[in-house]
PDB file of C-alpha atoms in Angstrom:
ATOM      1  CA  MET N   1       1.807  23.545  -6.572  1.00 50.00           C
ATOM      2  CA  THR N   2       2.228  21.018  -9.373  1.00 55.00           C
ATOM      3  CA  ASP N   3       4.558  21.149 -12.368  1.00 53.00           C
ATOM      4  CA  SER N   4       1.660  22.341 -14.518  1.00 52.00           C
ATOM      5  CA  ASP N   5       1.145  25.326 -12.175  1.00 67.00           C
ATOM      6  CA  GLN N   6       4.492  26.892 -13.115  1.00 82.00           C
ATOM      7  CA  LEU N   7       4.808  30.407 -11.731  1.00 87.00           C
ATOM      8  CA  THR N   8       6.470  33.208 -13.680  1.00 90.00           C
ATOM      9  CA  THR N   9       7.796  36.671 -12.919  1.00 92.00           C
ATOM     10  CA  THR N  10       9.431  39.511 -14.855  1.00 93.00           C
ATOM     11  CA  VAL N  11      12.733  41.325 -14.426  1.00 94.00           C
ATOM     12  CA  SER N  12      12.123  45.072 -14.027  1.00 95.00           C
ATOM     13  CA  THR N  13      14.159  47.800 -15.725  1.00 95.00           C
ATOM     14  CA  ARG N  14      16.063  48.106 -12.427  1.00 95.00           C
ATOM     15  CA  GLY N  15      16.888  44.386 -12.393  1.00 94.00           C
ATOM     16  CA  GLN N  16      14.373  43.570  -9.679  1.00 93.00           C
ATOM     17  CA  VAL N  17      12.381  40.357  -9.565  1.00 93.00           C
ATOM     18  CA  VAL N  18       9.266  39.822  -7.478  1.00 93.00           C
ATOM     19  CA  LEU N  19       8.975  36.306  -6.095  1.00 94.00           C
ATOM     20  CA  PRO N  20       5.406  34.982  -6.207  1.00 93.00           C
ATOM     21  CA  HIS N  21       3.556  35.129  -2.883  1.00 93.00           C
ATOM     22  CA  GLU N  22       3.012  31.367  -2.810  1.00 92.00           C
ATOM     23  CA  ILE N  23       6.770  30.748  -3.008  1.00 93.00           C
ATOM     24  CA  ARG N  24       7.631  33.360  -0.342  1.00 94.00           C
ATOM     25  CA  ARG N  25       4.928  32.039   1.979  1.00 95.00           C
ATOM     26  CA  SER N  26       5.966  28.394   1.624  1.00 95.00           C
ATOM     27  CA  LEU N  27       9.624  29.295   2.312  1.00 95.00           C
ATOM     28  CA  ARG N  28       8.703  31.773   5.074  1.00 93.00           C
ATOM     29  CA  TRP N  29      10.678  34.532   3.343  1.00 94.00           C
ATOM     30  CA  GLN N  30       9.396  37.857   4.585  1.00 93.00           C
ATOM     31  CA  ALA N  31      10.347  41.384   3.537  1.00 92.00           C
ATOM     32  CA  GLY N  32      13.974  41.984   4.449  1.00 90.00           C
ATOM     33  CA  THR N  33      15.063  38.350   4.111  1.00 92.00           C
ATOM     34  CA  ARG N  34      18.648  38.357   2.825  1.00 93.00           C
ATOM     35  CA  LEU N  35      19.308  35.903   0.010  1.00 95.00           C
ATOM     36  CA  SER N  36      22.527  34.683  -1.550  1.00 95.00           C
ATOM     37  CA  VAL N  37      22.431  34.460  -5.350  1.00 95.00           C
ATOM     38  CA  GLU N  38      24.321  31.706  -7.126  1.00 96.00           C
ATOM     39  CA  LYS N  39      24.557  31.109 -10.856  1.00 97.00           C
ATOM     40  CA  THR N  40      24.056  27.432 -11.704  1.00 96.00           C
ATOM     41  CA  PRO N  41      23.976  25.470 -14.976  1.00 97.00           C
ATOM     42  CA  ASP N  42      20.160  25.378 -14.660  1.00 95.00           C
ATOM     43  CA  GLY N  43      19.668  29.071 -13.844  1.00 94.00           C
ATOM     44  CA  VAL N  44      19.848  30.976 -10.565  1.00 94.00           C
ATOM     45  CA  LEU N  45      19.722  29.567  -7.043  1.00 96.00           C
ATOM     46  CA  LEU N  46      18.464  31.735  -4.156  1.00 95.00           C
ATOM     47  CA  LYS N  47      19.266  30.708  -0.589  1.00 95.00           C
ATOM     48  CA  PRO N  48      18.573  32.553   2.664  1.00 93.00           C
ATOM     49  CA  VAL N  49      21.648  33.960   4.369  1.00 92.00           C
ATOM     50  CA  GLN N  50      21.981  33.193   8.064  1.00 85.00           C
ATOM     51  CA  ALA N  51      21.828  36.334  10.186  1.00 81.00           C
ATOM     52  CA  PHE N  52      24.513  34.993  12.519  1.00 81.00           C
ATOM     53  CA  ALA N  53      27.239  32.432  12.096  1.00 80.00           C
ATOM     54  CA  GLU N  54      26.419  29.076  13.657  1.00 81.00           C
ATOM     55  CA  THR N  55      27.898  28.747  17.125  1.00 84.00           C
ATOM     56  CA  ARG N  56      28.029  26.068  19.753  1.00 85.00           C
ATOM     57  CA  ALA N  57      27.706  26.691  23.468  1.00 83.00           C
ATOM     58  CA  ARG N  58      31.222  25.402  24.111  1.00 81.00           C
ATOM     59  CA  ASP N  59      32.603  27.980  21.631  1.00 82.00           C
ATOM     60  CA  VAL N  60      31.222  30.909  23.621  1.00 82.00           C
ATOM     61  CA  PHE N  61      30.843  29.587  27.169  1.00 80.00           C
ATOM     62  CA  GLY N  62      32.829  31.694  29.599  1.00 77.00           C
ATOM     63  CA  CYS N  63      33.868  34.259  26.984  1.00 78.00           C
ATOM     64  CA  LEU N  64      32.725  37.194  29.127  1.00 80.00           C
ATOM     65  CA  SER N  65      35.108  38.090  31.902  1.00 81.00           C
ATOM     66  CA  PHE N  66      33.864  38.510  35.459  1.00 80.00           C
ATOM     67  CA  VAL N  67      35.692  40.016  38.389  1.00 87.00           C
ATOM     68  CA  GLY N  68      34.383  39.208  41.832  1.00 89.00           C
ATOM     69  CA  THR N  69      32.971  36.364  43.841  1.00 90.00           C
ATOM     70  CA  PRO N  70      31.033  33.894  41.691  1.00 87.00           C
ATOM     71  CA  LYS N  71      27.280  33.848  42.315  1.00 88.00           C
ATOM     72  CA  SER N  72      25.460  30.697  43.334  1.00 92.00           C
ATOM     73  CA  PRO N  73      22.325  29.622  41.452  1.00 93.00           C
ATOM     74  CA  ALA N  74      20.303  30.713  44.511  1.00 95.00           C
ATOM     75  CA  ASP N  75      21.931  34.178  44.375  1.00 94.00           C
ATOM     76  CA  MET N  76      21.129  34.462  40.662  1.00 93.00           C
ATOM     77  CA  ASP N  77      17.515  33.388  41.222  1.00 95.00           C
ATOM     78  CA  ALA N  78      17.179  35.976  43.990  1.00 96.00           C
ATOM     79  CA  GLY N  79      18.588  38.683  41.711  1.00 94.00           C
ATOM     80  CA  VAL N  80      16.192  37.798  38.895  1.00 95.00           C
ATOM     81  CA  LEU N  81      13.230  37.798  41.294  1.00 95.00           C
ATOM     82  CA  LYS N  82      14.295  41.167  42.745  1.00 95.00           C
ATOM     83  CA  GLU N  83      14.504  42.724  39.263  1.00 94.00           C
ATOM     84  CA  ALA N  84      11.159  41.216  38.214  1.00 94.00           C
ATOM     85  CA  ARG N  85       9.518  42.706  41.307  1.00 93.00           C
ATOM     86  CA  ARG N  86      11.155  46.085  40.623  1.00 92.00           C
ATOM     87  CA  ARG N  87       9.885  46.119  37.028  1.00 91.00           C
ATOM     88  CA  HIS N  88       6.415  44.972  38.045  1.00 89.00           C
ATOM     89  CA  ALA N  89       6.177  47.685  40.704  1.00 86.00           C
ATOM     90  CA  GLY N  90       6.919  50.306  38.019  1.00 72.00           C
ATOM     91  CA  ASP N  91       3.848  49.406  35.927  1.00 58.00           C
TER      92      ASP N  91
END
């Protein structure tokens, strides 16, 4: 889209604005995308709202308590394989 291809929209009686398809597609904004609205000197700025706050692994690592003997990686692999076989057998 060039500057000469300026897109327009209209505010409805309910205050709704439809964003042109080309804009939504290029930004990958689908139905249900939450947007923050900010008034600026040039107009209005729309920005997608993150669904979840940004986290780092070290912020959440070990946050779930566990009582019992820790499992080895081999034990965990065996448990995953056992569950996969159980689910597959149910098909």
